[in-house]
């Protein structure tokens, strides 16, 4: 049994990781400042976790949170491209300064390994598809720059201090508990909840932009592998976490129509500033060094996600 610290434990990905760790019998501590994390995401596991309201910029709080910890999953972030375009300083503070604080605290506490939520947005609009980790990054938005900077810090802390780090470049993770309510929410969470409540979704642009949409269980699986993989294979390295398939937004909308039964069409709005056109992962490196292959494909992931939001709607009505 190991003790894990999850930053951003009340978020969509952090709370999913917490459930997986509890299920395999590990001890879980979590920090969150509840800026985007939600208490209801951890309400059912409150008795099984050591939850602390700590901001990443609170050095003392983080040092205390890292005490005795074996592994850290660093998920806390302001995870939005458009929000970073509006507020680059805020994005930098949470995503870069927060990450450096966490790394110092983890180093000082002699944590065994830090696994970091990196982002496929680091690839930007490089024309090559699929994207592989050996490519030169080409970030567009301040968010992408900040997430990429976090990766460099991960590698730097491994090289300078010997703290084992692994960066996982997430490709559009979706699934139960993703917040659909903010203007910065992930597109699938928004579309699903809109379509289930009979509202018309808006496709920003012509809908031909594509993403390697990745169901949450795949991301959880990758994190668990990243903790166990031999340091010689993974420490200081970067890995894609995705499905190696892509769908454009028009296709995603059509699939959701089929699954939700929504009868209408989408409306179209202006393309978002800082938006990436296409995203698709090469998984060779993750397969070879992490032993990662996706477990749940896009359509099955959509079905499970729609079922979950349906359940939420029913529970709210009851
Ligand atoms: C997402 C993640 C980001 C992650 C990155 C790479 C979210 C909120 N952002 O960014 O944290 O690092 O993937 O994995 O999960 N769109 C619409 N209509 C809407 C909302 C969005 O058409 O109502 C479009 C956007 O313009 C974009 C696409 O959907 O083209 C995806 O947008 P979004 O879900 O915000 O994700 P990314 O920007 O790709």
mmCIF file of C-alpha atoms and ligand atoms in Angstrom:
data_model
loop_
_atom_site.group_PDB
_atom_site.id
_atom_site.type_symbol
_atom_site.label_atom_id
_atom_site.label_comp_id
_atom_site.label_asym_id
_atom_site.label_seq_id
_atom_site.Cartn_x
_atom_site.Cartn_y
_atom_site.Cartn_z
ATOM 1 C CA UNK A 1 0.000 0.000 0.000
ATOM 2 C CA UNK A 2 1.403 3.397 -0.983
ATOM 3 C CA UNK A 3 0.424 6.943 -0.098
ATOM 4 C CA UNK A 4 -0.513 9.077 -3.087
ATOM 5 C CA UNK A 5 -0.985 12.834 -3.251
ATOM 6 C CA UNK A 6 -3.339 14.068 -5.957
ATOM 7 C CA UNK A 7 -3.288 17.775 -6.738
ATOM 8 C CA UNK A 8 -6.610 18.927 -8.147
ATOM 9 C CA UNK A 9 -8.340 15.975 -6.464
ATOM 10 C CA UNK A 10 -11.772 17.606 -6.749
ATOM 11 C CA UNK A 11 -11.426 17.941 -10.503
ATOM 12 C CA UNK A 12 -12.689 15.562 -13.142
ATOM 13 C CA UNK A 13 -9.406 13.695 -13.671
ATOM 14 C CA UNK A 14 -8.108 14.018 -10.098
ATOM 15 C CA UNK A 15 -11.272 12.548 -8.582
ATOM 16 C CA UNK A 16 -11.247 9.687 -11.116
ATOM 17 C CA UNK A 17 -7.665 8.869 -10.140
ATOM 18 C CA UNK A 18 -8.627 8.942 -6.464
ATOM 19 C CA UNK A 19 -11.362 6.350 -7.050
ATOM 20 C CA UNK A 20 -8.991 4.065 -8.928
ATOM 21 C CA UNK A 21 -6.362 4.260 -6.164
ATOM 22 C CA UNK A 22 -8.916 3.581 -3.432
ATOM 23 C CA UNK A 23 -10.173 0.585 -5.435
ATOM 24 C CA UNK A 24 -6.683 -0.900 -5.523
ATOM 25 C CA UNK A 25 -6.241 -0.364 -1.783
ATOM 26 C CA UNK A 26 -3.885 2.616 -1.738
ATOM 27 C CA UNK A 27 -4.015 5.610 0.576
ATOM 28 C CA UNK A 28 -5.056 8.919 -0.965
ATOM 29 C CA UNK A 29 -4.387 12.483 0.104
ATOM 30 C CA UNK A 30 -5.588 15.325 -2.043
ATOM 31 C CA UNK A 31 -5.238 19.063 -2.343
ATOM 32 C CA UNK A 32 -7.564 21.417 -4.170
ATOM 33 C CA UNK A 33 -8.246 25.149 -4.018
ATOM 34 C CA UNK A 34 -11.753 24.579 -5.454
ATOM 35 C CA UNK A 35 -11.260 27.222 -8.133
ATOM 36 C CA UNK A 36 -12.441 24.771 -10.783
ATOM 37 C CA UNK A 37 -12.640 21.591 -8.684
ATOM 38 C CA UNK A 38 -16.032 20.673 -7.220
ATOM 39 C CA UNK A 39 -16.766 19.297 -3.759
ATOM 40 C CA UNK A 40 -19.477 17.066 -5.186
ATOM 41 C CA UNK A 41 -16.842 15.204 -7.257
ATOM 42 C CA UNK A 42 -15.377 13.792 -4.043
ATOM 43 C CA UNK A 43 -18.503 13.752 -1.870
ATOM 44 C CA UNK A 44 -18.894 9.958 -2.003
ATOM 45 C CA UNK A 45 -15.228 9.251 -1.137
ATOM 46 C CA UNK A 46 -14.744 11.929 1.538
ATOM 47 C CA UNK A 47 -14.427 9.276 4.265
ATOM 48 C CA UNK A 48 -11.674 7.510 2.312
ATOM 49 C CA UNK A 49 -9.374 10.416 1.469
ATOM 50 C CA UNK A 50 -7.369 13.014 3.356
ATOM 51 C CA UNK A 51 -8.725 16.123 1.628
ATOM 52 C CA UNK A 52 -7.008 19.468 2.201
ATOM 53 C CA UNK A 53 -8.013 22.847 0.868
ATOM 54 C CA UNK A 54 -4.613 24.062 -0.299
ATOM 55 C CA UNK A 55 -3.639 26.342 -3.170
ATOM 56 C CA UNK A 56 -0.553 25.369 -5.172
ATOM 57 C CA UNK A 57 0.971 28.739 -4.351
ATOM 58 C CA UNK A 58 0.733 27.982 -0.616
ATOM 59 C CA UNK A 59 4.240 26.689 -0.053
ATOM 60 C CA UNK A 60 3.751 25.555 3.560
ATOM 61 C CA UNK A 61 0.484 23.805 2.798
ATOM 62 C CA UNK A 62 2.108 21.956 -0.095
ATOM 63 C CA UNK A 63 5.149 20.964 1.935
ATOM 64 C CA UNK A 64 2.867 19.528 4.610
ATOM 65 C CA UNK A 65 0.764 17.763 1.983
ATOM 66 C CA UNK A 66 3.876 16.082 0.490
ATOM 67 C CA UNK A 67 5.094 14.746 3.833
ATOM 68 C CA UNK A 68 5.302 10.921 3.819
ATOM 69 C CA UNK A 69 3.964 10.711 0.254
ATOM 70 C CA UNK A 70 5.258 8.026 -2.133
ATOM 71 C CA UNK A 71 3.798 9.258 -5.423
ATOM 72 C CA UNK A 72 2.188 12.461 -6.698
ATOM 73 C CA UNK A 73 -0.362 12.802 -9.492
ATOM 74 C CA UNK A 74 -0.188 16.483 -10.413
ATOM 75 C CA UNK A 75 -3.550 17.259 -12.037
ATOM 76 C CA UNK A 76 -4.277 20.723 -10.610
ATOM 77 C CA UNK A 77 -4.452 23.365 -13.332
ATOM 78 C CA UNK A 78 -6.637 25.943 -14.966
ATOM 79 C CA UNK A 79 -7.286 23.642 -17.911
ATOM 80 C CA UNK A 80 -8.623 25.976 -20.551
ATOM 81 C CA UNK A 81 -7.263 27.317 -23.820
ATOM 82 C CA UNK A 82 -9.736 30.244 -24.159
ATOM 83 C CA UNK A 83 -9.398 31.243 -20.489
ATOM 84 C CA UNK A 84 -5.624 31.489 -20.935
ATOM 85 C CA UNK A 85 -6.093 33.713 -23.976
ATOM 86 C CA UNK A 86 -8.163 36.072 -21.792
ATOM 87 C CA UNK A 87 -5.920 35.802 -18.727
ATOM 88 C CA UNK A 88 -2.380 34.633 -19.555
ATOM 89 C CA UNK A 89 -1.006 35.712 -16.170
ATOM 90 C CA UNK A 90 -3.608 33.709 -14.265
ATOM 91 C CA UNK A 91 -2.871 30.673 -16.444
ATOM 92 C CA UNK A 92 0.849 31.065 -15.846
ATOM 93 C CA UNK A 93 0.401 31.437 -12.101
ATOM 94 C CA UNK A 94 -1.677 28.273 -11.693
ATOM 95 C CA UNK A 95 -0.078 26.142 -14.382
ATOM 96 C CA UNK A 96 3.600 27.179 -14.174
ATOM 97 C CA UNK A 97 4.224 28.767 -10.747
ATOM 98 C CA UNK A 98 1.934 26.178 -9.153
ATOM 99 C CA UNK A 99 3.857 23.354 -10.825
ATOM 100 C CA UNK A 100 7.250 24.677 -9.698
ATOM 101 C CA UNK A 101 5.970 25.009 -6.124
ATOM 102 C CA UNK A 102 4.715 21.429 -6.238
ATOM 103 C CA UNK A 103 8.010 20.135 -7.613
ATOM 104 C CA UNK A 104 10.032 21.854 -4.880
ATOM 105 C CA UNK A 105 7.745 20.450 -2.181
ATOM 106 C CA UNK A 106 7.919 16.945 -3.730
ATOM 107 C CA UNK A 107 11.693 17.147 -4.010
ATOM 108 C CA UNK A 108 12.074 18.291 -0.391
ATOM 109 C CA UNK A 109 9.766 15.499 0.840
ATOM 110 C CA UNK A 110 11.743 12.905 -1.167
ATOM 111 C CA UNK A 111 8.686 11.752 -3.071
ATOM 112 C CA UNK A 112 9.482 8.724 -5.258
ATOM 113 C CA UNK A 113 7.836 9.948 -8.449
ATOM 114 C CA UNK A 114 5.668 12.787 -9.792
ATOM 115 C CA UNK A 115 3.319 12.066 -12.704
ATOM 116 C CA UNK A 116 2.205 15.248 -14.449
ATOM 117 C CA UNK A 117 -0.906 16.101 -16.466
ATOM 118 C CA UNK A 118 0.737 17.533 -19.577
ATOM 119 C CA UNK A 119 -1.204 18.537 -22.653
ATOM 120 C CA UNK A 120 -1.318 17.635 -26.329
ATOM 121 C CA UNK A 121 -1.866 21.354 -26.937
ATOM 122 C CA UNK A 122 1.968 21.528 -26.825
ATOM 123 C CA UNK A 123 1.987 20.265 -30.429
ATOM 124 C CA UNK A 124 -0.070 23.211 -31.646
ATOM 125 C CA UNK A 125 -0.618 23.395 -35.371
ATOM 126 C CA UNK A 126 2.382 21.411 -36.589
ATOM 127 C CA UNK A 127 1.144 19.907 -39.870
ATOM 128 C CA UNK A 128 2.453 16.396 -39.133
ATOM 129 C CA UNK A 129 -0.161 13.848 -38.058
ATOM 130 C CA UNK A 130 -0.036 11.780 -35.936
ATOM 131 C CA UNK A 131 1.844 13.781 -33.308
ATOM 132 C CA UNK A 132 4.788 11.998 -31.731
ATOM 133 C CA UNK A 133 6.814 13.060 -28.726
ATOM 134 C CA UNK A 134 10.014 13.539 -30.737
ATOM 135 C CA UNK A 135 8.482 16.430 -32.691
ATOM 136 C CA UNK A 136 9.422 19.992 -31.932
ATOM 137 C CA UNK A 137 6.568 21.517 -29.888
ATOM 138 C CA UNK A 138 4.709 24.442 -31.388
ATOM 139 C CA UNK A 139 2.299 25.774 -28.736
ATOM 140 C CA UNK A 140 -0.264 28.396 -29.766
ATOM 141 C CA UNK A 141 -2.181 29.493 -26.658
ATOM 142 C CA UNK A 142 -0.740 30.723 -23.358
ATOM 143 C CA UNK A 143 -2.274 27.577 -21.832
ATOM 144 C CA UNK A 144 -0.252 25.368 -24.187
ATOM 145 C CA UNK A 145 2.928 27.304 -23.394
ATOM 146 C CA UNK A 146 2.285 26.956 -19.666
ATOM 147 C CA UNK A 147 1.604 23.222 -19.860
ATOM 148 C CA UNK A 148 4.720 22.695 -21.974
ATOM 149 C CA UNK A 149 6.767 24.748 -19.511
ATOM 150 C CA UNK A 150 5.523 22.403 -16.786
ATOM 151 C CA UNK A 151 6.938 19.470 -18.769
ATOM 152 C CA UNK A 152 10.312 21.141 -19.027
ATOM 153 C CA UNK A 153 10.284 21.710 -15.270
ATOM 154 C CA UNK A 154 9.468 18.032 -14.732
ATOM 155 C CA UNK A 155 12.475 17.003 -16.797
ATOM 156 C CA UNK A 156 14.654 19.649 -15.159
ATOM 157 C CA UNK A 157 13.832 18.400 -11.655
ATOM 158 C CA UNK A 158 14.759 14.888 -12.724
ATOM 159 C CA UNK A 159 18.041 16.046 -14.238
ATOM 160 C CA UNK A 160 19.051 18.508 -11.519
ATOM 161 C CA UNK A 161 17.692 16.836 -8.384
ATOM 162 C CA UNK A 162 17.029 13.215 -9.370
ATOM 163 C CA UNK A 163 13.288 13.548 -8.621
ATOM 164 C CA UNK A 164 11.635 10.981 -10.912
ATOM 165 C CA UNK A 165 9.020 12.630 -13.087
ATOM 166 C CA UNK A 166 6.787 11.456 -15.927
ATOM 167 C CA UNK A 167 4.780 13.815 -18.140
ATOM 168 C CA UNK A 168 1.613 12.464 -19.730
ATOM 169 C CA UNK A 169 0.380 14.495 -22.675
ATOM 170 C CA UNK A 170 -3.377 14.111 -22.409
ATOM 171 C CA UNK A 171 -5.382 14.322 -25.610
ATOM 172 C CA UNK A 172 -8.881 15.701 -24.914
ATOM 173 C CA UNK A 173 -9.880 13.559 -21.954
ATOM 174 C CA UNK A 174 -13.642 13.229 -21.456
ATOM 175 C CA UNK A 175 -16.027 11.225 -19.293
ATOM 176 C CA UNK A 176 -18.197 11.281 -16.172
ATOM 177 C CA UNK A 177 -17.722 14.251 -13.818
ATOM 178 C CA UNK A 178 -16.252 16.605 -16.402
ATOM 179 C CA UNK A 179 -17.766 19.988 -15.594
ATOM 180 C CA UNK A 180 -20.201 21.016 -18.341
ATOM 181 C CA UNK A 181 -21.288 24.308 -16.814
ATOM 182 C CA UNK A 182 -18.482 26.770 -17.455
ATOM 183 C CA UNK A 183 -17.973 28.648 -20.722
ATOM 184 C CA UNK A 184 -14.543 26.971 -20.694
ATOM 185 C CA UNK A 185 -15.822 23.422 -20.308
ATOM 186 C CA UNK A 186 -14.686 20.612 -22.602
ATOM 187 C CA UNK A 187 -16.749 20.361 -25.756
ATOM 188 C CA UNK A 188 -18.163 16.847 -25.195
ATOM 189 C CA UNK A 189 -19.342 17.548 -21.641
ATOM 190 C CA UNK A 190 -21.093 20.640 -22.990
ATOM 191 C CA UNK A 191 -22.640 18.973 -26.030
ATOM 192 C CA UNK A 192 -23.887 15.941 -24.071
ATOM 193 C CA UNK A 193 -25.574 17.958 -21.338
ATOM 194 C CA UNK A 194 -26.998 20.423 -23.854
ATOM 195 C CA UNK A 195 -28.408 17.659 -26.041
ATOM 196 C CA UNK A 196 -29.870 15.751 -23.073
ATOM 197 C CA UNK A 197 -31.680 18.902 -21.986
ATOM 198 C CA UNK A 198 -32.890 19.729 -25.499
ATOM 199 C CA UNK A 199 -30.577 22.713 -26.044
ATOM 200 C CA UNK A 200 -28.859 23.325 -29.353
ATOM 201 C CA UNK A 201 -25.049 22.944 -29.234
ATOM 202 C CA UNK A 202 -22.765 25.397 -31.023
ATOM 203 C CA UNK A 203 -19.890 24.158 -33.151
ATOM 204 C CA UNK A 204 -17.189 26.822 -33.174
ATOM 205 C CA UNK A 205 -15.819 26.955 -36.731
ATOM 206 C CA UNK A 206 -16.961 24.643 -39.514
ATOM 207 C CA UNK A 207 -16.718 21.484 -37.400
ATOM 208 C CA UNK A 208 -13.901 19.958 -39.444
ATOM 209 C CA UNK A 209 -11.409 20.461 -36.599
ATOM 210 C CA UNK A 210 -10.571 17.068 -35.166
ATOM 211 C CA UNK A 211 -9.473 15.663 -31.834
ATOM 212 C CA UNK A 212 -8.155 12.379 -30.475
ATOM 213 C CA UNK A 213 -10.940 12.265 -27.879
ATOM 214 C CA UNK A 214 -9.835 10.007 -25.009
ATOM 215 C CA UNK A 215 -12.114 8.400 -22.459
ATOM 216 C CA UNK A 216 -11.116 8.971 -18.820
ATOM 217 C CA UNK A 217 -10.441 5.269 -18.034
ATOM 218 C CA UNK A 218 -7.588 5.385 -20.542
ATOM 219 C CA UNK A 219 -6.015 8.336 -18.743
ATOM 220 C CA UNK A 220 -6.375 6.626 -15.356
ATOM 221 C CA UNK A 221 -4.791 3.464 -16.770
ATOM 222 C CA UNK A 222 -1.846 5.479 -18.150
ATOM 223 C CA UNK A 223 -1.242 7.163 -14.780
ATOM 224 C CA UNK A 224 -1.158 3.840 -12.940
ATOM 225 C CA UNK A 225 1.317 2.498 -15.503
ATOM 226 C CA UNK A 226 3.458 5.641 -15.215
ATOM 227 C CA UNK A 227 3.943 5.021 -11.495
ATOM 228 C CA UNK A 228 5.047 1.412 -11.983
ATOM 229 C CA UNK A 229 7.206 1.666 -15.126
ATOM 230 C CA UNK A 230 10.969 1.333 -14.581
ATOM 231 C CA UNK A 231 12.724 4.680 -14.082
ATOM 232 C CA UNK A 232 15.238 3.787 -16.789
ATOM 233 C CA UNK A 233 12.350 3.750 -19.284
ATOM 234 C CA UNK A 234 10.279 6.722 -18.166
ATOM 235 C CA UNK A 235 11.953 9.140 -15.733
ATOM 236 C CA UNK A 236 12.214 12.668 -17.095
ATOM 237 C CA UNK A 237 10.258 11.600 -20.205
ATOM 238 C CA UNK A 238 7.098 12.673 -22.003
ATOM 239 C CA UNK A 239 4.362 10.309 -23.262
ATOM 240 C CA UNK A 240 1.172 10.697 -25.284
ATOM 241 C CA UNK A 241 -2.071 9.481 -23.701
ATOM 242 C CA UNK A 242 -4.770 9.073 -26.329
ATOM 243 C CA UNK A 243 -6.488 6.514 -28.554
ATOM 244 C CA UNK A 244 -4.600 7.059 -31.845
ATOM 245 C CA UNK A 245 -7.931 7.748 -33.598
ATOM 246 C CA UNK A 246 -9.617 11.065 -34.225
ATOM 247 C CA UNK A 247 -13.079 12.410 -34.880
ATOM 248 C CA UNK A 248 -14.008 15.840 -36.142
ATOM 249 C CA UNK A 249 -16.657 17.864 -34.333
ATOM 250 C CA UNK A 250 -19.298 17.248 -37.000
ATOM 251 C CA UNK A 251 -18.782 13.487 -36.596
ATOM 252 C CA UNK A 252 -18.800 13.742 -32.806
ATOM 253 C CA UNK A 253 -22.077 15.644 -32.964
ATOM 254 C CA UNK A 254 -23.657 13.024 -35.276
ATOM 255 C CA UNK A 255 -22.569 10.200 -32.965
ATOM 256 C CA UNK A 256 -24.036 12.039 -30.000
ATOM 257 C CA UNK A 257 -27.310 12.518 -31.870
ATOM 258 C CA UNK A 258 -27.493 8.757 -32.284
ATOM 259 C CA UNK A 259 -26.638 8.047 -28.648
ATOM 260 C CA UNK A 260 -28.737 10.761 -26.997
ATOM 261 C CA UNK A 261 -31.645 10.767 -29.445
ATOM 262 C CA UNK A 262 -31.368 14.572 -29.828
ATOM 263 C CA UNK A 263 -33.422 15.400 -32.921
ATOM 264 C CA UNK A 264 -32.034 18.799 -33.939
ATOM 265 C CA UNK A 265 -28.955 20.098 -35.713
ATOM 266 C CA UNK A 266 -26.014 22.061 -34.323
ATOM 267 C CA UNK A 267 -25.577 25.760 -34.934
ATOM 268 C CA UNK A 268 -22.247 27.200 -36.022
ATOM 269 C CA UNK A 269 -20.283 30.060 -34.475
ATOM 270 C CA UNK A 270 -16.921 31.789 -34.976
ATOM 271 C CA UNK A 271 -13.669 29.832 -34.658
ATOM 272 C CA UNK A 272 -12.046 30.239 -31.255
ATOM 273 C CA UNK A 273 -8.811 32.184 -30.908
ATOM 274 C CA UNK A 274 -5.847 29.951 -30.060
ATOM 275 C CA UNK A 275 -7.694 26.847 -31.296
ATOM 276 C CA UNK A 276 -5.748 23.910 -32.758
ATOM 277 C CA UNK A 277 -7.089 22.483 -36.031
ATOM 278 C CA UNK A 278 -6.215 18.788 -35.837
ATOM 279 C CA UNK A 279 -4.975 16.539 -33.091
ATOM 280 C CA UNK A 280 -4.086 12.848 -33.297
ATOM 281 C CA UNK A 281 -1.552 10.878 -31.267
ATOM 282 C CA UNK A 282 1.110 8.413 -32.163
ATOM 283 C CA UNK A 283 1.245 5.922 -29.284
ATOM 284 C CA UNK A 284 4.455 4.022 -30.144
ATOM 285 C CA UNK A 285 6.491 5.513 -27.315
ATOM 286 C CA UNK A 286 3.751 5.024 -24.699
ATOM 287 C CA UNK A 287 3.231 1.437 -25.830
ATOM 288 C CA UNK A 288 6.920 0.644 -25.712
ATOM 289 C CA UNK A 289 7.907 2.266 -22.418
ATOM 290 C CA UNK A 290 4.697 2.463 -20.385
ATOM 291 C CA UNK A 291 2.989 -0.611 -21.811
ATOM 292 C CA UNK A 292 -0.002 1.651 -22.554
ATOM 293 C CA UNK A 293 -2.731 0.828 -25.051
ATOM 294 C CA UNK A 294 -6.195 2.413 -24.921
ATOM 295 C CA UNK A 295 -8.850 0.296 -23.206
ATOM 296 C CA UNK A 296 -12.030 2.138 -24.187
ATOM 297 C CA UNK A 297 -12.669 3.575 -27.661
ATOM 298 C CA UNK A 298 -14.395 6.880 -28.462
ATOM 299 C CA UNK A 299 -17.898 5.573 -29.152
ATOM 300 C CA UNK A 300 -17.974 3.309 -26.087
ATOM 301 C CA UNK A 301 -16.613 6.215 -24.012
ATOM 302 C CA UNK A 302 -19.382 8.473 -25.330
ATOM 303 C CA UNK A 303 -22.023 5.883 -24.435
ATOM 304 C CA UNK A 304 -20.730 5.553 -20.891
ATOM 305 C CA UNK A 305 -20.502 9.320 -20.503
ATOM 306 C CA UNK A 306 -24.031 9.905 -21.820
ATOM 307 C CA UNK A 307 -25.336 7.185 -19.466
ATOM 308 C CA UNK A 308 -23.646 8.884 -16.537
ATOM 309 C CA UNK A 309 -25.049 12.348 -17.315
ATOM 310 C CA UNK A 310 -28.488 10.787 -17.878
ATOM 311 C CA UNK A 311 -28.214 9.319 -14.371
ATOM 312 C CA UNK A 312 -27.308 12.748 -12.989
ATOM 313 C CA UNK A 313 -30.312 14.349 -14.661
ATOM 314 C CA UNK A 314 -32.618 11.637 -13.275
ATOM 315 C CA UNK A 315 -31.162 12.013 -9.773
ATOM 316 C CA UNK A 316 -31.683 15.793 -9.945
ATOM 317 C CA UNK A 317 -35.325 15.322 -11.013
ATOM 318 C CA UNK A 318 -36.078 12.784 -8.261
HETATM 319 C C1 LIG B 1 -8.667 20.351 -24.395
HETATM 320 C C2 LIG B 1 -8.633 20.545 -22.903
HETATM 321 C C3 LIG B 1 -7.276 20.971 -22.458
HETATM 322 C C4 LIG B 1 -6.312 19.905 -22.909
HETATM 323 C C5 LIG B 1 -6.386 19.792 -24.424
HETATM 324 C C6 LIG B 1 -5.487 18.702 -24.961
HETATM 325 C C7 LIG B 1 -10.757 21.109 -21.892
HETATM 326 C C8 LIG B 1 -11.677 22.185 -21.443
HETATM 327 N N1 LIG B 1 -9.633 21.533 -22.498
HETATM 328 O O1 LIG B 1 -8.463 21.578 -25.103
HETATM 329 O O2 LIG B 1 -7.208 21.064 -21.055
HETATM 330 O O3 LIG B 1 -5.029 20.213 -22.495
HETATM 331 O O4 LIG B 1 -7.710 19.442 -24.784
HETATM 332 O O5 LIG B 1 -5.853 17.505 -24.398
HETATM 333 O O6 LIG B 1 -11.004 19.926 -21.692
HETATM 334 N N2 LIG B 1 -15.838 23.767 -29.217
HETATM 335 C C9 LIG B 1 -17.054 23.905 -29.878
HETATM 336 N N3 LIG B 1 -18.162 24.249 -29.162
HETATM 337 C C10 LIG B 1 -18.117 24.442 -27.806
HETATM 338 C C11 LIG B 1 -16.863 24.287 -27.126
HETATM 339 C C12 LIG B 1 -15.762 23.949 -27.883
HETATM 340 O O7 LIG B 1 -17.143 23.741 -31.103
HETATM 341 O O8 LIG B 1 -19.180 24.729 -27.214
HETATM 342 C C13 LIG B 1 -14.662 23.369 -30.016
HETATM 343 C C14 LIG B 1 -13.423 24.194 -29.754
HETATM 344 O O9 LIG B 1 -13.387 25.378 -30.514
HETATM 345 C C15 LIG B 1 -12.335 23.205 -30.179
HETATM 346 C C16 LIG B 1 -12.929 21.841 -29.807
HETATM 347 O O10 LIG B 1 -14.320 22.046 -29.640
HETATM 348 O O11 LIG B 1 -12.115 23.252 -31.561
HETATM 349 C C17 LIG B 1 -12.363 21.284 -28.514
HETATM 350 O O12 LIG B 1 -12.434 22.297 -27.518
HETATM 351 P P1 LIG B 1 -12.225 21.972 -25.962
HETATM 352 O O13 LIG B 1 -13.093 20.857 -25.557
HETATM 353 O O14 LIG B 1 -12.321 23.266 -25.237
HETATM 354 O O15 LIG B 1 -10.763 21.353 -25.937
HETATM 355 P P2 LIG B 1 -9.318 21.871 -26.444
HETATM 356 O O16 LIG B 1 -9.263 23.321 -26.663
HETATM 357 O O17 LIG B 1 -8.944 20.946 -27.550
#
